[in-house]
PDB file of C-alpha atoms in Angstrom:
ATOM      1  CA  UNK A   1     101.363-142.799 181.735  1.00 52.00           C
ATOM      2  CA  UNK A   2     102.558-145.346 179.527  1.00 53.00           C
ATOM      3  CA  UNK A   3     104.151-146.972 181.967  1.00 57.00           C
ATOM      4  CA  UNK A   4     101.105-147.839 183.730  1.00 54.00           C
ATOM      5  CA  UNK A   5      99.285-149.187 181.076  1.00 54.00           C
ATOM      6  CA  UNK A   6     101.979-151.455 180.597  1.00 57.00           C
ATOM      7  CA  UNK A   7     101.770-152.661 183.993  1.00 54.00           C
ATOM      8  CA  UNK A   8      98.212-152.786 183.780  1.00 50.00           C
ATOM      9  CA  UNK A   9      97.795-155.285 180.976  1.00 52.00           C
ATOM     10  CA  UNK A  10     101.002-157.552 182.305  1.00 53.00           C
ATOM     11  CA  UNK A  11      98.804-157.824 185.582  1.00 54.00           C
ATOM     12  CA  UNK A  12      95.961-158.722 183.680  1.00 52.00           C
ATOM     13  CA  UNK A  13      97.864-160.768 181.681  1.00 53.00           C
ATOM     14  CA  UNK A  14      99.587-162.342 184.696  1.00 50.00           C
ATOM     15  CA  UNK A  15      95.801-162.986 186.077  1.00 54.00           C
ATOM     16  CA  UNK A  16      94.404-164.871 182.991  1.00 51.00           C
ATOM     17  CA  UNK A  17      97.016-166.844 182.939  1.00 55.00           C
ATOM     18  CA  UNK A  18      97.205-167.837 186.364  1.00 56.00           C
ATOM     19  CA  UNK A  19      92.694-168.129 186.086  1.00 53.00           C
ATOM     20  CA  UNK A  20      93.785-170.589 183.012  1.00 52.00           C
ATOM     21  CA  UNK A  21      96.079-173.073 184.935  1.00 53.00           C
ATOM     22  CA  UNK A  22      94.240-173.580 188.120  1.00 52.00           C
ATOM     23  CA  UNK A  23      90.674-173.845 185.750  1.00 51.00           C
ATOM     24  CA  UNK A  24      90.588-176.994 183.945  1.00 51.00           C
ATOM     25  CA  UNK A  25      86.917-175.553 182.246  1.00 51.00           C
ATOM     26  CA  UNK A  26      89.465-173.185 180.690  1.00 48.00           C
ATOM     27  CA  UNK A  27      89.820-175.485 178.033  1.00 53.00           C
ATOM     28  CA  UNK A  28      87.384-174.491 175.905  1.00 64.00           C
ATOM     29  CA  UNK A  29      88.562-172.408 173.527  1.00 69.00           C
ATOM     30  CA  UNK A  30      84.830-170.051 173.435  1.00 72.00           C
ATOM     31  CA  UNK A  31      85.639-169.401 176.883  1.00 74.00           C
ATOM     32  CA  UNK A  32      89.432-168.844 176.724  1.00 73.00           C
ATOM     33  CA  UNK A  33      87.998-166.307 173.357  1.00 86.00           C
ATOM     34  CA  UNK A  34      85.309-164.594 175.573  1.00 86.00           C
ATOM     35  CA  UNK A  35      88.591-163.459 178.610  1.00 86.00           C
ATOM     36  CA  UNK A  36      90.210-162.337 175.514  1.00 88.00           C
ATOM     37  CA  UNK A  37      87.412-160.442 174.434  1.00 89.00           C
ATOM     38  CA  UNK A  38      86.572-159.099 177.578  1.00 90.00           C
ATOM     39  CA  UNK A  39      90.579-158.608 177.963  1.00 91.00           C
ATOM     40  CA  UNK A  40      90.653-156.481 174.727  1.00 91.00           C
ATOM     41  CA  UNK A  41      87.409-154.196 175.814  1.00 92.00           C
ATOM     42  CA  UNK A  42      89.525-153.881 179.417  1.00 94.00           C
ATOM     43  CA  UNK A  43      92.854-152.365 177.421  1.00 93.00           C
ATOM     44  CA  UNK A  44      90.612-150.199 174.854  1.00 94.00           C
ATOM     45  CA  UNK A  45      88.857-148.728 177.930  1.00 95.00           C
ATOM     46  CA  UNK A  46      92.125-148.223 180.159  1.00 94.00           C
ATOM     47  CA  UNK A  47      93.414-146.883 176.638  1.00 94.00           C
ATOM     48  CA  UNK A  48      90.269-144.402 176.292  1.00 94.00           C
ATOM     49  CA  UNK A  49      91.168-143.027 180.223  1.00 94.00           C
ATOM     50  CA  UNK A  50      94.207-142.068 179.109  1.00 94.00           C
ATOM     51  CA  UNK A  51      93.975-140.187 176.371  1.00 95.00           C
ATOM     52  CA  UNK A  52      91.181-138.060 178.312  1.00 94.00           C
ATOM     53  CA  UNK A  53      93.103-137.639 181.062  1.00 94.00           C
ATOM     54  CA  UNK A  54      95.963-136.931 179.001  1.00 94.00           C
ATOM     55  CA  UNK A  55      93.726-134.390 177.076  1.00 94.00           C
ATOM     56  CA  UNK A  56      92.624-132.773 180.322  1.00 94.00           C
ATOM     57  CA  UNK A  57      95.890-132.172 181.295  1.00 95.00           C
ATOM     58  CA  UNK A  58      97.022-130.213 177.792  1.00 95.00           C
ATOM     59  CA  UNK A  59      93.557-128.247 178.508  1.00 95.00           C
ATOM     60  CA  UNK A  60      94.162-127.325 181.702  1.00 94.00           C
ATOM     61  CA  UNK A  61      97.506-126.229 180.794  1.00 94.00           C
ATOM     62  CA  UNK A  62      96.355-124.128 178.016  1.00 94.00           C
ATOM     63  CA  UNK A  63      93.857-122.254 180.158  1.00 93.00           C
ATOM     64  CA  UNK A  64      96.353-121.379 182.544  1.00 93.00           C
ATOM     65  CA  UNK A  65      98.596-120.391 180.030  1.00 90.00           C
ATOM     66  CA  UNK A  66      95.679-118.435 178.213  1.00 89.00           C
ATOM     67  CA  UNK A  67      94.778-116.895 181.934  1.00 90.00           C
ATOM     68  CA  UNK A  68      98.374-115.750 182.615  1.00 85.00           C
ATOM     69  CA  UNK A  69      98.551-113.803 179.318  1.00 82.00           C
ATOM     70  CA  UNK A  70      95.446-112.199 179.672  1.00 82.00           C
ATOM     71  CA  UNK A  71      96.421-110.914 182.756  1.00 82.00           C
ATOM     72  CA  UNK A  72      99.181-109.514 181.507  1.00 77.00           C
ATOM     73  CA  UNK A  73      97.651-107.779 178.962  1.00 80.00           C
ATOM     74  CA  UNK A  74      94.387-106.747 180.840  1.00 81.00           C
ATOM     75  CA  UNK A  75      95.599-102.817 180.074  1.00 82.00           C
ATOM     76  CA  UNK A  76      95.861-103.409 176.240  1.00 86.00           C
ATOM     77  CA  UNK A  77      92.283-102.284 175.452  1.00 87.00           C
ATOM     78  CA  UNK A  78      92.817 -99.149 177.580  1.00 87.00           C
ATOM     79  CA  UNK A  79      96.299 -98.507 176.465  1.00 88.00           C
ATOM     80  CA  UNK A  80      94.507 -98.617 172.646  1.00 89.00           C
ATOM     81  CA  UNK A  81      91.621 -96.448 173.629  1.00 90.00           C
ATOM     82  CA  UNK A  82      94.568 -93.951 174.873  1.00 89.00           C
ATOM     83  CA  UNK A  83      96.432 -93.820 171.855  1.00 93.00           C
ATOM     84  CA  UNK A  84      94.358 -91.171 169.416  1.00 93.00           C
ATOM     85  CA  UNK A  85      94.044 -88.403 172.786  1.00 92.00           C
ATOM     86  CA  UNK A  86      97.983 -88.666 173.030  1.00 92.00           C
ATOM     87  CA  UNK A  87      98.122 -88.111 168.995  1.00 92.00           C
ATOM     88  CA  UNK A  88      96.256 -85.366 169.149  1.00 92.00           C
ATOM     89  CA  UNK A  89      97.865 -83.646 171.992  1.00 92.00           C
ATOM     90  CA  UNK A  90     100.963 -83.973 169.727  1.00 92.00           C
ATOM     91  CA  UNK A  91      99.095 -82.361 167.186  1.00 91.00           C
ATOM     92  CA  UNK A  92      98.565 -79.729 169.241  1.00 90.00           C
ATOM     93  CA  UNK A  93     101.680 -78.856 170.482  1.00 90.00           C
ATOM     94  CA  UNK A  94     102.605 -78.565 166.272  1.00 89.00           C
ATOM     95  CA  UNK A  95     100.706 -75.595 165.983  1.00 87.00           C
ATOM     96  CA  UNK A  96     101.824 -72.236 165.807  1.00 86.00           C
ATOM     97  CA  UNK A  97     100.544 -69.619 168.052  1.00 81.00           C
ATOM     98  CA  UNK A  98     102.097 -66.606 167.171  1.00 83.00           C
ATOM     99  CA  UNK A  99     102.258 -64.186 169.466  1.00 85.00           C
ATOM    100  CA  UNK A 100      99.728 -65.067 171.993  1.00 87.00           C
ATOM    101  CA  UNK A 101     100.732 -65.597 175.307  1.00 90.00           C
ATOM    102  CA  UNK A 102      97.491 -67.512 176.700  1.00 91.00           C
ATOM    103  CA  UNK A 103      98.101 -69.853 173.670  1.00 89.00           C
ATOM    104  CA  UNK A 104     101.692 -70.435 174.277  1.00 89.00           C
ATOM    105  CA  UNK A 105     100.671 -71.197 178.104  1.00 91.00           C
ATOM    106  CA  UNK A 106      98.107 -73.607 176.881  1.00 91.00           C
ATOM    107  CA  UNK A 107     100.748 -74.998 174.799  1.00 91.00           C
ATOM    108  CA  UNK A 108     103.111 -75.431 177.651  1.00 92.00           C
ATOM    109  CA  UNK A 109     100.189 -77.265 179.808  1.00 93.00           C
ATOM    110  CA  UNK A 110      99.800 -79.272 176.832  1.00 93.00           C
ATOM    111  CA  UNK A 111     103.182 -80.078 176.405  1.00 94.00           C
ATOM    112  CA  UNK A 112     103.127 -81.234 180.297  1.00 95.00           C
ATOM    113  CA  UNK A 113     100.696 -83.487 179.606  1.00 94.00           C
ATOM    114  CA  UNK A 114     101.818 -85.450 177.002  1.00 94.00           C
ATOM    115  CA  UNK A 115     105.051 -85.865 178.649  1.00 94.00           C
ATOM    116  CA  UNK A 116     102.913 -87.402 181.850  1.00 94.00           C
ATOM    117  CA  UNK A 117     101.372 -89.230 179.272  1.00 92.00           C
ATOM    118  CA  UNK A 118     104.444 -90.670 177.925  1.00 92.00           C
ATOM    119  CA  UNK A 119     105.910 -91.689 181.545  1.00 94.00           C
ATOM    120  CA  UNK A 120     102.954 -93.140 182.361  1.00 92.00           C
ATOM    121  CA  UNK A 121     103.204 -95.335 178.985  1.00 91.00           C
ATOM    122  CA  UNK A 122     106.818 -96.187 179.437  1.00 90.00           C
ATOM    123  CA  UNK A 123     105.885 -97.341 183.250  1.00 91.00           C
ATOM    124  CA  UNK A 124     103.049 -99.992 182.055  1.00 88.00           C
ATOM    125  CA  UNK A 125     105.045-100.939 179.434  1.00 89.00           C
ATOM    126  CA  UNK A 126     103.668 -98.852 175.996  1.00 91.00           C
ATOM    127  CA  UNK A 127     106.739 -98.312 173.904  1.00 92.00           C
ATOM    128  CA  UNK A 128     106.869 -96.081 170.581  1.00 92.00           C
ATOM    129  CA  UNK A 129     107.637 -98.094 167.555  1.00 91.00           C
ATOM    130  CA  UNK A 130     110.404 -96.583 166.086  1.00 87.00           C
ATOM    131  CA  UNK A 131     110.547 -95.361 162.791  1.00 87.00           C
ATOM    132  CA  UNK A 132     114.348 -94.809 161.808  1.00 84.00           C
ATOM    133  CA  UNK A 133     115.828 -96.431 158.968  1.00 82.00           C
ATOM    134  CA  UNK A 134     114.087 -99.695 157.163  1.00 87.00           C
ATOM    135  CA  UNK A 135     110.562-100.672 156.705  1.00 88.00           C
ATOM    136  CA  UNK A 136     109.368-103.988 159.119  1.00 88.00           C
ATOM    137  CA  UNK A 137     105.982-105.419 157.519  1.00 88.00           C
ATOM    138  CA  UNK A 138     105.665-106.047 161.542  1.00 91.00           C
ATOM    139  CA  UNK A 139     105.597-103.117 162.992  1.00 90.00           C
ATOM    140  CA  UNK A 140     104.723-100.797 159.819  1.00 92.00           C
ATOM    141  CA  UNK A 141     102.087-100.499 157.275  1.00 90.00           C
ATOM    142  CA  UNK A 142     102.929 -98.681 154.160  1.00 91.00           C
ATOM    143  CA  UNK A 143     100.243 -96.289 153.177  1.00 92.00           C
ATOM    144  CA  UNK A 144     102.582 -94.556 149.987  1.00 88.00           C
ATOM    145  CA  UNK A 145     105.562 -95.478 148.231  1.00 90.00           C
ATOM    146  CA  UNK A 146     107.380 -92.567 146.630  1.00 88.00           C
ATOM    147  CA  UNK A 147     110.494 -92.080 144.630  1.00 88.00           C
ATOM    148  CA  UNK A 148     113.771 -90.640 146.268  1.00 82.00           C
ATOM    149  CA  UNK A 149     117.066 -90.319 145.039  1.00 81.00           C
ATOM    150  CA  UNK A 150     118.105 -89.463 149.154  1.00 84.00           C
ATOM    151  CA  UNK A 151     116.982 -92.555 150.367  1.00 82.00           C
ATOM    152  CA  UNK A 152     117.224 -96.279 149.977  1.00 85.00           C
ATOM    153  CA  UNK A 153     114.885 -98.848 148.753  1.00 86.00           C
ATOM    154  CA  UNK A 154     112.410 -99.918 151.664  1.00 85.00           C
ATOM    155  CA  UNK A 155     113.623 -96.869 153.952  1.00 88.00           C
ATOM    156  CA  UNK A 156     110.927 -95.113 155.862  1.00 89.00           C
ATOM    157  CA  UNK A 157     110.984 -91.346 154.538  1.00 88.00           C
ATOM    158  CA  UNK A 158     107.526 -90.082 156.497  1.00 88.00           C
ATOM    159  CA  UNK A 159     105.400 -91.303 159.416  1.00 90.00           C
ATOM    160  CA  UNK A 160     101.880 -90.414 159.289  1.00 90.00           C
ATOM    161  CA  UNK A 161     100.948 -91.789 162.397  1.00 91.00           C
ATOM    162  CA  UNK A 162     103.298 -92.944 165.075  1.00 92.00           C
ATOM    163  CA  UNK A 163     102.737 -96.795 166.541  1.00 93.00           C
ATOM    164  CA  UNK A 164     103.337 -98.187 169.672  1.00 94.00           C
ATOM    165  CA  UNK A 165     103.783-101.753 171.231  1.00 93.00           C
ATOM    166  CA  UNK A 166     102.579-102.716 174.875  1.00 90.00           C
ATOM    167  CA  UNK A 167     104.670-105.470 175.949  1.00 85.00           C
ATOM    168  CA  UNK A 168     105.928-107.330 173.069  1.00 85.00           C
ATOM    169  CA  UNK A 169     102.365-106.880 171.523  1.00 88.00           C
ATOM    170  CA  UNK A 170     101.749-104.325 168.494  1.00 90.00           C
ATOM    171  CA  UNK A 171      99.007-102.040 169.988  1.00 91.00           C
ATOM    172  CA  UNK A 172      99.264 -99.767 166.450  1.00 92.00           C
ATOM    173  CA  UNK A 173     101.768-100.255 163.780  1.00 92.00           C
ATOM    174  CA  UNK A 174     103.093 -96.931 162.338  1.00 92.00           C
ATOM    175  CA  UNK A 175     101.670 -95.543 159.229  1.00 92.00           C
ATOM    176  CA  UNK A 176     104.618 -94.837 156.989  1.00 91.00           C
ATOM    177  CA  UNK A 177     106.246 -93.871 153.793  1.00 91.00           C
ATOM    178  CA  UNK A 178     108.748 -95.250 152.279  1.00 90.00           C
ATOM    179  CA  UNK A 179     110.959 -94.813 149.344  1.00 88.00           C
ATOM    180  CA  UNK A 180     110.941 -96.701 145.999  1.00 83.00           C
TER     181      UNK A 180
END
């Protein structure tokens, strides 16, 4: 783009000059002052184009960079509407049913489903966070610290709730405890 300009003003440069030599009324300074004028207003202009074409570019750019992402995360609303019905099928499956056999068939169906569930998230790209060893402010929030002589400093001892990511994108960030 630069490169243009350049060539731009030498051309006009090479064309005042040339106007000059073969125009004896050229002599006049107020004139010579005006095509210098009128030279400046040219580059300003040719400058303005530029820099708004230049601007368009980066903008166009940016929205297709803006469009590719949000088609690539069109399912992250859904995936984060998902997330509390697969907690509480988890939840579920926790209890204890005793000796019932209709409950412990229900539990079973239950247990089916989340496991569809979790294929299904795995396949569109919904990972669990994991929640093994240290605490990372970006994948965790803290909800309790607690004292423990069996753990380090920073090391997750509970998870409240369980978080996921979609993509490279925290969808939830696990609810945790960790140890003094």
């Amino acid at each position: 783009m630069s490169e243009n300009k350049e060539n731009l003003k030498n051309d006009e440069n090479l064309e005042v000059d040339e106007i000059a030599k073969d125009d004896e009324s050229f002599d006049n300074k107020e004139e010579l002052s005006e095509v210098e004028k009128l030279q400046n207003e040219l580059s300003e202009i040719t400058d303005k184009f530029y820099r708004a074409n230049a601007d368009f570019e980066n903008i166009k750019k940016r929205l297709e960079k803006e469009k590719i992402s949000a088609v690539a995360y069109a399912g992250e609303k859904f995936a984060k509407d998902f997330l509390p019905i697969i907690d509480a099928m988890e939840e579920a499956l926790k209890l204890d049913y005793g000796e019932n056999e209709l409950a412990h068939k229900i539990n079973e169906g239950i247990k089916h489903c989340v496991d569809m569930t979790r294929r299904a998230f795995e396949k569109h790209g919904i990972v669990e966070i994991s929640n093994d060893g240290k605490f990372d402010p970006e994948v965790h929030n803290v909800i309790s610290v607690i004292e423990s002589s069996e753990h380090e400093k920073d090391e997750i001892v509970q998870v409240y709730q369980k978080g996921y990511k979609y993509k490279d994108r925290v969808l939830r960030a696990s609810m945790v405890v960790v140890a003094k």
